[in-house]
Short mmCIF file of N, CA and C in Angstrom, two decimals:
data_model
loop_
_atom_site.label_atom_id
_atom_site.label_comp_id
_atom_site.label_asym_id
_atom_site.label_seq_id
_atom_site.Cartn_x
_atom_site.Cartn_y
_atom_site.Cartn_z
N UNK A 142 0.93 -1.05 0.02
CA UNK A 142 -0.06 0.14 0.18
C UNK A 142 0.83 1.30 0.00
N UNK A 143 0.79 2.02 -1.05
CA UNK A 143 1.38 3.21 -1.03
C UNK A 143 0.59 4.49 -0.63
N UNK A 144 1.17 5.19 0.37
CA UNK A 144 0.33 6.29 0.86
C UNK A 144 1.21 7.61 0.83
N UNK A 145 0.29 8.58 0.50
CA UNK A 145 0.83 10.03 0.32
C UNK A 145 0.84 10.76 1.61
N UNK A 146 2.19 11.11 2.05
CA UNK A 146 2.31 12.13 3.07
C UNK A 146 3.07 13.39 2.55
N UNK A 147 2.50 14.59 2.64
CA UNK A 147 3.19 15.82 2.12
C UNK A 147 4.53 15.94 3.07
N UNK A 148 5.55 16.51 2.31
CA UNK A 148 6.76 16.81 3.18
C UNK A 148 6.23 18.16 4.09
N UNK A 149 6.99 18.33 5.08
CA UNK A 149 6.63 19.55 5.88
C UNK A 149 6.43 20.69 5.24
N UNK A 150 7.29 21.21 4.32
CA UNK A 150 7.09 22.26 3.49
C UNK A 150 5.99 22.40 2.57
N UNK A 151 5.36 21.28 2.38
CA UNK A 151 4.30 21.18 1.49
C UNK A 151 2.87 21.29 2.19
N UNK A 152 2.91 21.16 3.47
CA UNK A 152 1.70 21.40 4.36
C UNK A 152 1.22 22.73 4.18
N UNK A 153 -0.14 22.80 3.89
CA UNK A 153 -0.86 24.18 3.78
C UNK A 153 -1.88 24.35 4.77
N UNK A 154 -1.96 25.54 5.26
CA UNK A 154 -2.72 25.77 6.42
C UNK A 154 -4.28 25.72 5.97
N UNK A 155 -4.69 25.97 4.87
CA UNK A 155 -6.07 25.64 4.42
C UNK A 155 -6.40 24.10 4.33
N UNK A 156 -5.37 23.24 4.17
CA UNK A 156 -5.64 21.94 4.04
C UNK A 156 -5.77 21.44 5.57
N UNK A 157 -4.96 21.87 6.37
CA UNK A 157 -4.94 21.39 7.79
C UNK A 157 -6.28 21.96 8.61
N UNK A 158 -6.72 23.26 8.27
CA UNK A 158 -7.91 23.64 8.79
C UNK A 158 -9.25 22.97 8.11
N UNK A 159 -9.20 22.72 7.11
CA UNK A 159 -10.23 21.75 6.38
C UNK A 159 -10.32 20.39 6.90
N UNK A 160 -9.22 19.95 7.04
CA UNK A 160 -9.21 18.35 7.60
C UNK A 160 -9.61 18.46 9.13
N UNK A 161 -9.36 19.35 9.75
CA UNK A 161 -9.85 19.52 11.25
C UNK A 161 -11.10 20.03 11.36
N UNK A 162 -11.70 20.55 10.31
CA UNK A 162 -13.03 21.01 10.33
C UNK A 162 -14.18 20.18 10.38
N UNK A 163 -13.95 18.84 10.42
CA UNK A 163 -14.89 17.75 10.62
C UNK A 163 -14.96 17.32 12.00
N UNK A 164 -15.99 17.13 12.64
CA UNK A 164 -16.08 16.80 14.08
C UNK A 164 -15.20 15.55 14.18
N UNK A 165 -15.40 14.36 13.34
CA UNK A 165 -14.80 13.17 13.66
C UNK A 165 -13.34 13.32 13.50
N UNK A 166 -12.91 13.97 12.67
CA UNK A 166 -11.55 14.23 12.29
C UNK A 166 -10.84 14.90 13.29
N UNK A 167 -11.53 15.89 13.97
CA UNK A 167 -11.05 16.72 15.10
C UNK A 167 -10.81 15.83 16.36
N UNK A 168 -11.81 14.88 16.28
CA UNK A 168 -11.72 14.05 17.57
C UNK A 168 -10.44 12.92 17.28
N UNK A 169 -10.30 12.55 16.38
CA UNK A 169 -9.09 11.75 15.95
C UNK A 169 -7.94 12.65 16.39
N UNK A 170 -7.65 13.82 15.97
CA UNK A 170 -6.54 14.57 16.25
C UNK A 170 -6.48 14.93 17.88
N UNK A 171 -7.64 15.01 18.34
CA UNK A 171 -7.54 15.20 19.79
C UNK A 171 -6.87 13.92 20.54
N UNK A 172 -7.44 12.84 20.11
CA UNK A 172 -7.02 11.53 20.70
C UNK A 172 -5.55 11.21 20.50
N UNK A 173 -5.18 11.57 19.07
CA UNK A 173 -3.67 11.31 18.78
C UNK A 173 -2.64 12.22 19.41
N UNK A 174 -3.37 13.50 19.91
CA UNK A 174 -2.51 14.63 20.73
C UNK A 174 -1.98 13.94 22.09
N UNK A 175 -2.69 12.96 22.34
CA UNK A 175 -2.19 12.41 23.71
C UNK A 175 -0.88 11.66 23.66
N UNK A 176 -0.49 11.56 22.26
CA UNK A 176 0.98 10.83 21.98
C UNK A 176 0.96 9.33 21.55
N UNK A 177 2.03 9.19 20.92
CA UNK A 177 2.26 7.67 20.71
C UNK A 177 1.48 7.29 19.37
N UNK A 178 1.74 6.02 18.91
CA UNK A 178 0.85 5.45 17.66
C UNK A 178 -0.39 4.80 18.05
N UNK A 179 -1.38 4.73 17.37
CA UNK A 179 -2.61 4.16 17.61
C UNK A 179 -3.06 3.53 16.25
N UNK A 180 -3.47 2.30 16.55
CA UNK A 180 -3.96 1.47 15.34
C UNK A 180 -5.49 1.91 15.22
N UNK A 181 -5.68 1.93 13.81
CA UNK A 181 -6.89 2.37 13.46
C UNK A 181 -8.29 1.65 14.10
N UNK A 182 -8.22 0.39 14.51
CA UNK A 182 -9.22 -0.20 15.28
C UNK A 182 -9.52 0.36 16.63
N UNK A 183 -8.37 0.64 17.25
CA UNK A 183 -8.67 1.25 18.70
C UNK A 183 -9.39 2.49 18.56
N UNK A 184 -8.89 3.24 17.67
CA UNK A 184 -9.48 4.66 17.51
C UNK A 184 -10.95 4.59 17.03
N UNK A 185 -11.46 3.57 16.15
CA UNK A 185 -12.81 3.29 15.86
C UNK A 185 -13.58 3.02 16.94
N UNK A 186 -13.08 2.14 17.94
CA UNK A 186 -13.76 1.85 19.16
C UNK A 186 -14.03 2.97 20.03
N UNK A 187 -12.98 3.97 20.17
CA UNK A 187 -13.11 4.86 21.06
C UNK A 187 -14.04 6.09 20.55
N UNK A 188 -14.09 6.08 19.10
CA UNK A 188 -15.00 7.08 18.47
C UNK A 188 -16.35 6.56 18.40
N UNK A 189 -16.77 5.12 18.55
CA UNK A 189 -17.71 4.38 18.38
C UNK A 189 -18.28 4.47 17.01
N UNK A 190 -17.29 4.36 15.99
CA UNK A 190 -17.55 3.94 14.61
C UNK A 190 -17.49 2.62 14.51
N UNK A 191 -18.57 1.96 13.84
CA UNK A 191 -18.35 0.62 13.46
C UNK A 191 -17.91 0.13 12.22
N UNK A 192 -18.11 1.02 11.13
CA UNK A 192 -17.73 0.74 9.73
C UNK A 192 -16.25 1.39 9.51
N UNK A 193 -15.31 0.42 9.22
CA UNK A 193 -14.09 0.75 8.89
C UNK A 193 -14.03 1.57 7.48
N UNK A 194 -14.93 1.47 6.65
CA UNK A 194 -14.95 2.10 5.45
C UNK A 194 -15.36 3.55 5.59
N UNK A 195 -16.26 3.64 6.76
CA UNK A 195 -16.55 5.27 7.01
C UNK A 195 -15.23 6.05 7.40
N UNK A 196 -14.41 5.40 8.09
CA UNK A 196 -13.15 6.25 8.43
C UNK A 196 -11.99 6.25 7.55
N UNK A 197 -11.97 5.29 6.46
CA UNK A 197 -10.94 5.29 5.62
C UNK A 197 -10.78 6.61 4.80
N UNK A 198 -11.96 7.29 4.34
CA UNK A 198 -11.96 8.53 3.94
C UNK A 198 -11.31 9.57 4.77
N UNK A 199 -11.67 9.59 6.13
CA UNK A 199 -11.28 10.53 7.22
C UNK A 199 -9.76 10.37 7.33
N UNK A 200 -9.16 9.11 7.29
CA UNK A 200 -7.66 8.72 7.40
C UNK A 200 -7.05 9.58 6.36
N UNK A 201 -7.58 9.22 5.19
CA UNK A 201 -6.80 9.86 3.82
C UNK A 201 -6.76 11.62 3.96
N UNK A 202 -7.90 11.91 4.42
CA UNK A 202 -7.92 13.56 4.39
C UNK A 202 -7.04 13.94 5.57
N UNK A 203 -6.74 13.29 6.66
CA UNK A 203 -5.93 13.84 7.51
C UNK A 203 -4.46 13.64 7.13
N UNK A 204 -4.18 12.38 6.59
CA UNK A 204 -3.01 12.07 6.07
C UNK A 204 -2.34 13.01 4.88
N UNK A 205 -3.31 13.18 3.89
CA UNK A 205 -2.89 13.91 2.80
C UNK A 205 -2.81 15.56 3.04
N UNK A 206 -3.39 15.84 4.21
CA UNK A 206 -3.36 17.29 4.59
C UNK A 206 -2.00 17.64 5.38
N UNK A 207 -1.54 16.63 5.81
CA UNK A 207 -0.32 16.63 6.71
C UNK A 207 -0.48 16.51 8.08
N UNK A 208 -1.67 16.28 8.57
CA UNK A 208 -2.02 16.26 10.09
C UNK A 208 -1.43 15.03 10.64
N UNK A 209 -1.57 13.81 9.98
CA UNK A 209 -1.23 12.67 10.47
C UNK A 209 -0.18 11.84 9.78
N UNK A 210 0.63 11.04 10.43
CA UNK A 210 1.33 10.13 9.72
C UNK A 210 0.51 8.66 9.58
N UNK A 211 0.41 8.01 8.63
CA UNK A 211 -0.01 6.71 8.71
C UNK A 211 0.99 5.73 8.16
N UNK A 212 1.15 4.54 8.74
CA UNK A 212 2.08 3.48 8.48
C UNK A 212 1.64 2.22 8.64
N UNK A 213 1.60 1.42 7.59
CA UNK A 213 1.34 0.12 7.40
C UNK A 213 2.12 -0.78 8.65
N UNK A 214 1.30 -1.50 9.22
CA UNK A 214 1.91 -2.50 10.15
C UNK A 214 1.10 -3.98 10.28
N UNK A 215 1.55 -4.82 9.43
CA UNK A 215 0.63 -5.97 9.35
C UNK A 215 -0.45 -5.66 8.67
N UNK A 216 -1.64 -6.11 9.39
CA UNK A 216 -2.98 -6.04 8.61
C UNK A 216 -3.53 -4.66 9.24
N UNK A 217 -2.83 -3.94 10.00
CA UNK A 217 -3.29 -2.61 10.49
C UNK A 217 -2.59 -1.55 10.16
N UNK A 218 -2.95 -0.28 10.23
CA UNK A 218 -2.47 0.99 10.07
C UNK A 218 -2.19 1.66 11.31
N UNK A 219 -1.01 2.27 11.58
CA UNK A 219 -0.85 2.96 12.72
C UNK A 219 -0.76 4.45 12.39
N UNK A 220 -1.27 5.10 13.28
CA UNK A 220 -1.53 6.70 12.90
C UNK A 220 -0.83 7.42 14.09
N UNK A 221 -0.14 8.49 13.84
CA UNK A 221 0.45 9.37 14.76
C UNK A 221 0.25 10.89 14.34
N UNK A 222 -0.05 11.67 15.12
CA UNK A 222 -0.13 12.97 14.96
C UNK A 222 1.23 13.75 14.41
N UNK A 223 1.35 14.54 13.62
CA UNK A 223 2.38 15.06 13.01
C UNK A 223 2.60 16.55 13.85
N UNK A 224 2.56 16.41 15.04
CA UNK A 224 2.72 17.63 15.87
C UNK A 224 3.95 18.48 15.70
N UNK A 225 4.85 17.73 15.45
CA UNK A 225 6.35 18.59 15.38
C UNK A 225 6.22 19.31 14.09
N UNK A 226 5.79 18.76 12.99
CA UNK A 226 5.77 19.33 11.57
C UNK A 226 4.61 20.45 11.78
N UNK A 227 3.71 20.39 12.40
CA UNK A 227 2.56 21.25 12.35
C UNK A 227 3.14 22.44 13.19
N UNK A 228 3.63 22.10 14.37
CA UNK A 228 4.05 23.21 15.16
C UNK A 228 5.33 24.14 14.56
N UNK A 229 6.19 23.38 13.79
CA UNK A 229 7.33 24.07 13.05
C UNK A 229 6.39 24.85 12.01
N UNK A 230 5.43 24.44 11.19
CA UNK A 230 4.81 25.17 9.93
C UNK A 230 3.95 26.40 10.67
N UNK A 231 3.27 26.12 11.69
CA UNK A 231 2.26 26.93 12.18
C UNK A 231 2.13 27.05 13.45
N UNK A 232 3.21 27.50 14.19
CA UNK A 232 3.27 27.69 15.76
C UNK A 232 1.99 28.02 16.28
N UNK A 233 1.53 27.25 17.27
CA UNK A 233 0.23 27.63 18.14
C UNK A 233 -1.04 27.36 17.50
N UNK A 234 -0.96 26.96 16.22
CA UNK A 234 -2.17 26.63 15.48
C UNK A 234 -2.92 25.49 16.07
N UNK A 235 -2.34 24.28 16.24
CA UNK A 235 -2.77 23.02 16.78
C UNK A 235 -3.23 23.12 18.22
N UNK A 236 -2.60 23.79 18.91
CA UNK A 236 -3.01 24.20 20.48
C UNK A 236 -4.29 25.02 20.49
N UNK A 237 -4.29 26.01 19.60
CA UNK A 237 -5.49 27.00 19.38
C UNK A 237 -6.70 26.24 18.92
N UNK A 238 -6.51 25.27 18.02
CA UNK A 238 -7.67 24.40 17.40
C UNK A 238 -8.12 23.65 18.65
N UNK A 239 -7.12 22.80 19.25
CA UNK A 239 -7.54 21.92 20.27
C UNK A 239 -8.13 22.45 21.48
N UNK A 240 -7.78 23.59 21.92
CA UNK A 240 -8.32 24.50 22.91
C UNK A 240 -9.70 25.02 22.58
N UNK A 241 -9.72 25.36 21.30
CA UNK A 241 -11.11 25.89 20.91
C UNK A 241 -12.28 24.72 20.97
N UNK A 242 -11.71 23.51 20.59
CA UNK A 242 -12.58 22.29 20.39
C UNK A 242 -13.04 21.86 21.74
N UNK A 243 -12.04 21.96 22.84
CA UNK A 243 -12.49 21.63 24.11
C UNK A 243 -13.34 22.81 24.71
N UNK A 244 -13.13 24.01 24.58
CA UNK A 244 -14.05 25.01 24.94
C UNK A 244 -15.38 24.88 24.27
N UNK A 245 -15.53 24.56 23.16
CA UNK A 245 -16.72 24.41 22.42
C UNK A 245 -17.62 23.15 22.91
N UNK A 246 -16.60 22.06 23.37
CA UNK A 246 -17.33 20.96 23.73
C UNK A 246 -17.98 21.14 25.20
N UNK A 247 -17.54 22.32 25.95
CA UNK A 247 -18.14 22.32 27.10
C UNK A 247 -19.22 23.31 27.40
N UNK A 248 -19.71 23.92 26.12
CA UNK A 248 -20.67 24.61 26.16
C UNK A 248 -22.06 24.03 25.75
N UNK A 249 -23.19 24.22 26.56
CA UNK A 249 -24.35 23.64 26.22
C UNK A 249 -24.90 23.44 24.74
N UNK A 250 -24.70 24.78 24.04
CA UNK A 250 -25.16 24.84 22.65
C UNK A 250 -24.45 23.77 21.67
N UNK A 251 -23.13 23.73 21.82
CA UNK A 251 -22.25 22.80 21.31
C UNK A 251 -22.60 21.32 21.47
N UNK A 252 -23.00 20.96 22.67
CA UNK A 252 -23.36 19.57 23.18
C UNK A 252 -24.80 19.26 22.37
N UNK A 253 -25.57 20.38 22.39
CA UNK A 253 -27.07 19.98 21.72
C UNK A 253 -26.61 19.87 20.23
N UNK A 254 -25.89 20.59 19.41
CA UNK A 254 -25.75 20.51 18.04
C UNK A 254 -25.09 19.32 17.85
N UNK A 255 -23.90 18.87 18.49
CA UNK A 255 -23.45 17.50 18.36
C UNK A 255 -24.41 16.30 18.42
N UNK A 256 -25.24 16.49 19.33
CA UNK A 256 -26.13 15.47 19.64
C UNK A 256 -27.08 15.31 18.59
N UNK A 257 -27.54 16.53 17.82
CA UNK A 257 -28.63 16.27 16.75
C UNK A 257 -27.82 15.89 15.58
N UNK A 258 -26.37 16.11 15.31
CA UNK A 258 -25.71 15.67 14.24
C UNK A 258 -25.34 14.06 14.28
N UNK A 259 -25.39 13.52 15.47
CA UNK A 259 -24.68 12.22 15.56
C UNK A 259 -25.91 11.25 15.36
#
C-alpha cells in the first residue's frame, strides 16, 4: 500500500484547517495528541464508529493534509499526529484549535448541536 504524506514544507494551512473542520477528524486529532501510535481499530472503538470504510476517507484526508502519519503494520495501519511538523509550520495553531474544540465541547449549545448531528 502506497500512502501519500506531504513533506513538511508542502503542508498548507487551508488543508490542515479543512481536515480538522470535521468533528470526527478533530476528535481523531485530539486522541492522537495524547501521544504515541494508535491503530485504526482502537480509534474506531473510542470514536464509536463501527464501519471501517467510514473512517478510510477521514484517514486519507488527515494524512494528505499533513495532519497525521499513517504507516502500515501487518493488517493494520498505525496513526501518529504530526505535531512537530505542524508546530514548526504553524506555531500555536494546533494548540489553538484543540483548545477551541475543548471549550466548544463544554458549552451547552455545542453539546446540543453535536447530539443532533450524531
